Tab-separated table of C-alpha atoms in Angstrom:
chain	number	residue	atom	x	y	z
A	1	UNK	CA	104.356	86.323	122.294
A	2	UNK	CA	101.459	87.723	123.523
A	3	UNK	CA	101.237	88.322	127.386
A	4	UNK	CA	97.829	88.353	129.074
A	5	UNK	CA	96.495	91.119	132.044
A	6	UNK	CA	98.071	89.602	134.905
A	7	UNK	CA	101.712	89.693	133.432
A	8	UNK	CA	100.594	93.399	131.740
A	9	UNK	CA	99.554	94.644	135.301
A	10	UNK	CA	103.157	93.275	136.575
A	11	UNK	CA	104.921	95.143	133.309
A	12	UNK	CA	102.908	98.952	134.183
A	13	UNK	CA	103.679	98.374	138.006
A	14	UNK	CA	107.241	97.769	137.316
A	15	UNK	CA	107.435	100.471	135.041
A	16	UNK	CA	106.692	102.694	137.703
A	17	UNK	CA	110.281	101.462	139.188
A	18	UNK	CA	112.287	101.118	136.261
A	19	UNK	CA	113.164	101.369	132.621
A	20	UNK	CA	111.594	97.945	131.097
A	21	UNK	CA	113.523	95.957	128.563
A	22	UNK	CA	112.610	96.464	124.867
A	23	UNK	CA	110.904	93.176	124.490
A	24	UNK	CA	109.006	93.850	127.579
A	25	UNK	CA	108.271	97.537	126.892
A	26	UNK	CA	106.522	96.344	123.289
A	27	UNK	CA	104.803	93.668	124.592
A	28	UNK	CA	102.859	95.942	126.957
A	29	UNK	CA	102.221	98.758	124.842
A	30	UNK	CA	100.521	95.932	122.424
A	31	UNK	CA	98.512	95.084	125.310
A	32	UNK	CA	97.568	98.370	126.342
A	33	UNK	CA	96.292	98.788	122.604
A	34	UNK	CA	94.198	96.014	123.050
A	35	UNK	CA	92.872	96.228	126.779
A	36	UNK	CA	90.655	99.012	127.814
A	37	UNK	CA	90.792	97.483	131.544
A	38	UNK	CA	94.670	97.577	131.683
A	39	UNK	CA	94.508	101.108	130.632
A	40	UNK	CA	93.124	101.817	133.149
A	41	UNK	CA	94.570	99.891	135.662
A	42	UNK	CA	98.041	101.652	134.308
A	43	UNK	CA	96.119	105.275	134.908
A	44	UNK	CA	95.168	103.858	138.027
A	45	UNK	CA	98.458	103.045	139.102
A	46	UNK	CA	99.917	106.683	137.805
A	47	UNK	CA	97.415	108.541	139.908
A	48	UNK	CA	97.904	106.532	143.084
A	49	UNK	CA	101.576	107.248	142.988
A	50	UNK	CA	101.072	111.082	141.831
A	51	UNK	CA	98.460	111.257	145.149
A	52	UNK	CA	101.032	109.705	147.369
A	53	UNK	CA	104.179	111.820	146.355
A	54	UNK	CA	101.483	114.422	146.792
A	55	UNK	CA	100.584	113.642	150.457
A	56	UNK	CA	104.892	112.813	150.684
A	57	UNK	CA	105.639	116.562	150.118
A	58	UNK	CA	102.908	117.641	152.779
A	59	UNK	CA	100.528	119.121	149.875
B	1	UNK	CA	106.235	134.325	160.532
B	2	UNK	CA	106.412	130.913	161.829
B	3	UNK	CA	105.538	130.630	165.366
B	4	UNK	CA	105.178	127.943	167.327
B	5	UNK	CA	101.876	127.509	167.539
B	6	UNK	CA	101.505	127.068	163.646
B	7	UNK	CA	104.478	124.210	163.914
B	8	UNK	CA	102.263	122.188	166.757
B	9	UNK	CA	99.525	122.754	164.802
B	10	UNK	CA	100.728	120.169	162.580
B	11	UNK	CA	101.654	117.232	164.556
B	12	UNK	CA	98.787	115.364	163.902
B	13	UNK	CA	99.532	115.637	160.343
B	14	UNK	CA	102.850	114.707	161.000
B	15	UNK	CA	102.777	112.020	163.383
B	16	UNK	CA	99.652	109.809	160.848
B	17	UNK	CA	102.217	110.702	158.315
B	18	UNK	CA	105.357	108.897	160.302
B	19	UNK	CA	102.925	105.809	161.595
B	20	UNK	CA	101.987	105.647	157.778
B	21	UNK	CA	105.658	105.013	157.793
B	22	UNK	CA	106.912	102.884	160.622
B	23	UNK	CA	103.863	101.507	161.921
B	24	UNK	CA	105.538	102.006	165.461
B	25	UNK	CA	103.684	104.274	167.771
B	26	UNK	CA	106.872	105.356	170.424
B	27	UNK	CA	109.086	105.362	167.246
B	28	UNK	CA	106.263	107.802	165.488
B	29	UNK	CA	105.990	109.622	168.264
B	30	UNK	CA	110.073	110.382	168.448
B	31	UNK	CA	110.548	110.946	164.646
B	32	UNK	CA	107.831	113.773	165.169
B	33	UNK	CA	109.109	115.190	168.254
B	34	UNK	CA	112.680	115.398	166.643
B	35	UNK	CA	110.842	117.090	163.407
B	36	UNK	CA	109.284	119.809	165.872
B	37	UNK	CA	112.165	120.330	167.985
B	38	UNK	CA	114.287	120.658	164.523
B	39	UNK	CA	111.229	123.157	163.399
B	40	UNK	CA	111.195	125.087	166.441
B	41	UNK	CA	115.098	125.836	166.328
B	42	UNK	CA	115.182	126.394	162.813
B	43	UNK	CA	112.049	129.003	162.257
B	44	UNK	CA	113.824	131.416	161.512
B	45	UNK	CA	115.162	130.230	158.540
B	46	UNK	CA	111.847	130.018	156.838
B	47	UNK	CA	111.146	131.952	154.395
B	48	UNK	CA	107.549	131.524	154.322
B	49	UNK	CA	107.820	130.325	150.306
B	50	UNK	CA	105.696	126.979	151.469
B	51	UNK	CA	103.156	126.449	153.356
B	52	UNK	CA	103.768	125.305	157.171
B	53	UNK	CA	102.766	121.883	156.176
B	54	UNK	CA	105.449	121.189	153.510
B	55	UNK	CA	108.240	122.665	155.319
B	56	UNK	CA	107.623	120.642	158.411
B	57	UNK	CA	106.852	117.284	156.153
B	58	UNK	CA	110.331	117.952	154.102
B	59	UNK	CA	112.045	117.437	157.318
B	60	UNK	CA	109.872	115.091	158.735
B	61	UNK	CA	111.248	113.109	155.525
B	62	UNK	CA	115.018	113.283	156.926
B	63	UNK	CA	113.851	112.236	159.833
B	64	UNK	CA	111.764	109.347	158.505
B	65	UNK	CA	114.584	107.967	156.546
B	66	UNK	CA	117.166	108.213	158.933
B	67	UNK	CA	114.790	106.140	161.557
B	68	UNK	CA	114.027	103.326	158.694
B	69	UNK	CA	117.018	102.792	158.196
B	70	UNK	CA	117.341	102.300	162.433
B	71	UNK	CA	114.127	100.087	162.439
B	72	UNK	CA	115.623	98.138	159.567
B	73	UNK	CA	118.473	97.049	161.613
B	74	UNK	CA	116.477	96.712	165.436
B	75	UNK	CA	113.106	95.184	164.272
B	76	UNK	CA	112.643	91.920	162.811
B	77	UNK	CA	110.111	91.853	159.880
B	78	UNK	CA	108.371	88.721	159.314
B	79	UNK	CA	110.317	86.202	156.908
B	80	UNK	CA	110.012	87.358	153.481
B	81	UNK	CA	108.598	84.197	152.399
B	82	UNK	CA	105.450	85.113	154.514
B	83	UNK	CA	104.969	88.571	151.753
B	84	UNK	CA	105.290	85.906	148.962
B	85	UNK	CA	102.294	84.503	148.983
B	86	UNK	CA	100.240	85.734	145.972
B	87	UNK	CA	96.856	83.959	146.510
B	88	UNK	CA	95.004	87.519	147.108
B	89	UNK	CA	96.886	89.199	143.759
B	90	UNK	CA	95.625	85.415	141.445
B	91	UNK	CA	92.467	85.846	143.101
B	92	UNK	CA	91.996	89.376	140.976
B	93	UNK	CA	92.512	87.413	137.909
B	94	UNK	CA	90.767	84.130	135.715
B	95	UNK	CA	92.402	80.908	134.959
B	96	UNK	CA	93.613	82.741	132.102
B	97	UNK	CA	94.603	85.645	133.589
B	98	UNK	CA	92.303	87.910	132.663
B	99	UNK	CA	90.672	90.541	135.288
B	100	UNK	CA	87.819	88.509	136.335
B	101	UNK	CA	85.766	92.143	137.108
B	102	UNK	CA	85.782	95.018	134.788
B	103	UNK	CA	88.342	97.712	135.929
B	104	UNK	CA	86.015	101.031	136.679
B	105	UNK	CA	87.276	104.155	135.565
B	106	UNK	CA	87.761	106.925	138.483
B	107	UNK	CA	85.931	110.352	138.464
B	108	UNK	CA	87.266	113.909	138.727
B	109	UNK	CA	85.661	113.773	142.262
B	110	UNK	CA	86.701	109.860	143.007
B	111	UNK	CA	90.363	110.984	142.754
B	112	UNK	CA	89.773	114.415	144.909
B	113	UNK	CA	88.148	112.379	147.608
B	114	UNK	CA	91.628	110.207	147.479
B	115	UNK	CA	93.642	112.766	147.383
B	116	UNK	CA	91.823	114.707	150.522
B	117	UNK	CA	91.976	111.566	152.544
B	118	UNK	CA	95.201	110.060	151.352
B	119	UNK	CA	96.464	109.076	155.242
B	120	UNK	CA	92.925	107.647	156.593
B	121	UNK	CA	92.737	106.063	152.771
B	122	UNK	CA	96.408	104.231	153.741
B	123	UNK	CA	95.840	103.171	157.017
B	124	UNK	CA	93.022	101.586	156.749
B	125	UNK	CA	93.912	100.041	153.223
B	126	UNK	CA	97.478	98.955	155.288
B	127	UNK	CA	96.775	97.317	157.364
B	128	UNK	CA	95.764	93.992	155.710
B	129	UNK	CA	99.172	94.058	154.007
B	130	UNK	CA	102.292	92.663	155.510
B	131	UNK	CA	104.416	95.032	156.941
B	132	UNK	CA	107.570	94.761	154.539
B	133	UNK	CA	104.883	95.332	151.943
B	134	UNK	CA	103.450	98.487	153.063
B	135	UNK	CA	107.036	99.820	154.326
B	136	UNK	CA	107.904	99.277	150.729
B	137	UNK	CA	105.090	101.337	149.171
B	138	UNK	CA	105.369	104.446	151.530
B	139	UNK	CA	109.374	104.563	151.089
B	140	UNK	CA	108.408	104.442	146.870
B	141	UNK	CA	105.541	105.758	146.876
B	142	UNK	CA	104.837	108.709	149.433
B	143	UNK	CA	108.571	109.478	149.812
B	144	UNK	CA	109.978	108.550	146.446
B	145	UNK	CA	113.512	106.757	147.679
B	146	UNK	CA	115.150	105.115	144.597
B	147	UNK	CA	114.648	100.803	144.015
B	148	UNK	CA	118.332	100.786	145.381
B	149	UNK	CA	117.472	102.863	148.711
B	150	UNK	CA	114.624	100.722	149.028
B	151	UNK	CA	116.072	97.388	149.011
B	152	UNK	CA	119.096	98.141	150.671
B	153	UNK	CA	117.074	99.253	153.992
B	154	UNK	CA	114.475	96.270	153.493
B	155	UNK	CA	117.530	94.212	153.212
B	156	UNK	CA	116.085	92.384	149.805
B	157	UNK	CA	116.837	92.100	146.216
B	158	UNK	CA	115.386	94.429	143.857
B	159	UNK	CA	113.430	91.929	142.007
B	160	UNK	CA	111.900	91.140	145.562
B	161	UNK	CA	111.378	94.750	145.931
B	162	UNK	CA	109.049	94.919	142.844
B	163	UNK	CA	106.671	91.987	143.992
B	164	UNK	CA	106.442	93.777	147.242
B	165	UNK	CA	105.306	97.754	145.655
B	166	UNK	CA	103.243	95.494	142.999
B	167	UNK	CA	101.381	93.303	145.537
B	168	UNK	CA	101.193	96.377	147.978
B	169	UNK	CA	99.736	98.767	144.602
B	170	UNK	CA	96.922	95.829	143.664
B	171	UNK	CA	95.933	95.767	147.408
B	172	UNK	CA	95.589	99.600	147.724
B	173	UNK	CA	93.751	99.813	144.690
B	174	UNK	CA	91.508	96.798	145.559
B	175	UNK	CA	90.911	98.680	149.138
B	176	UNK	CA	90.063	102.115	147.305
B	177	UNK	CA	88.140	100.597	145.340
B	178	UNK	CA	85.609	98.641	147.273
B	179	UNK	CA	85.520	100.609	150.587
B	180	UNK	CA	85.924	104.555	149.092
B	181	UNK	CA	84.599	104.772	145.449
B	182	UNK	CA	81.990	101.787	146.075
B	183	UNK	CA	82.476	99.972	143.532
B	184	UNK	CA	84.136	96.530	142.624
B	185	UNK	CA	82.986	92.975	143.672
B	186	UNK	CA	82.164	94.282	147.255
């Protein structure tokens, strides 16, 4: 089943969290293959937590 | 050496930093005074491997979670039906639920300009979100606390506890992206 941006932008957030399930995990990474904006929503998502962490540690 | 002038040097880091956090200006303003009091008796043992900054912050961070956890318990949060509402995440989206406006990529200098400003970037971009919400993202997010951590001291399931850090992640990056980098539907 294919799964459309709003349910892929659901999938990369809660990968940031934890481990997603297999069927969940392929399902995205089809999407990402496919979607130039969810790509880079997901990199979007990456460097907002890396910045944060960042600013956690006093850096 | 770490004197005491280069520890209150850093209290305005430290106290935008803990109102980031708790959103509570008296219970900012203690967290930070116990950090510099802590700081002040503890100098010695620095070993001057860090800068001021990140020494102070990593026990600002004890501090922090120690008075979440306290705030959890003494100050209501708003019913978490109120954080469910998901009319501003469906509004990003189509009837199909596509993106209805291309996602921009972010330049080298975009993300240094975020990076810079990360606590003035937060607190204005926080303040439209509920406050479970954006407690949620700074224990995740700026601290790094474990889903389990998270939940416990919000006092919600971890499934809750994604749809608040997902709802509070579109927001920021809605918020960075039409009042810092100028772009999107603004």
């Amino acid at each position: 089943m294919r799964i459309n941006c709003k349910q892929a932008s659901r999938l990369i957030s809660d990968a940031l969290d934890r481990p997603l399930s297999k069927s969940e995990y392929l399902r995205l990474r089809i999407h990402l293959f496919l979607c130039g904006n969810c790509n880079e929503f997901s990199r979007q998502l990456q460097l907002m937590q890396q910045t944060a962490r960042k600013a956690g540690r006093g850096e | 050496m770490m004197t005491p002038e280069l520890i209150e040097a850093e209290r305005p880091y430290l106290l935008r930093y803990a109102l980031a956090q708790l959103r509570d200006r008296q219970a900012a303003d203690e967290v930070v005074q116990e950090t510099l009091l802590a700081a002040l008796e503890s100098r010695s043992s620095f070993a001057g491997k860090s800068s001021p900054r990140t020494w102070l912050t990593s026990i600002l961070r004890f501090k922090l979670i120690d008075a979440v956890r306290r705030q959890s318990r003494e100050v209501p949060l708003e019913p978490f039906e109120d954080t469910l509402d998901e009319a501003d995440v469906d509004a990003l989206f189509d009837a199909s639920g596509h993106w209805q406006h291309a996602i921009r990529a972010w330049s080298g200098p975009e993300q240094e300009l975020v990076a810079k400003q990360f606590w003035e970037v937060f607190e204005r971009c926080s303040q439209v979100m509920p406050r479970r919400t954006a407690m949620a993202f700074v224990m995740r997010e700026v601290i790094g606390m474990e889903i389990a951590d998270i939940c416990k001291n919000l006092g919600i399931t971890a499934t809750n506890c994604s749809v608040l850090l997902y709802r509070a992640r579109m927001s920021l990056r809605e918020c960075l992206e039409i009042r810092w980098l100028g772009g999107g539907a603004a």
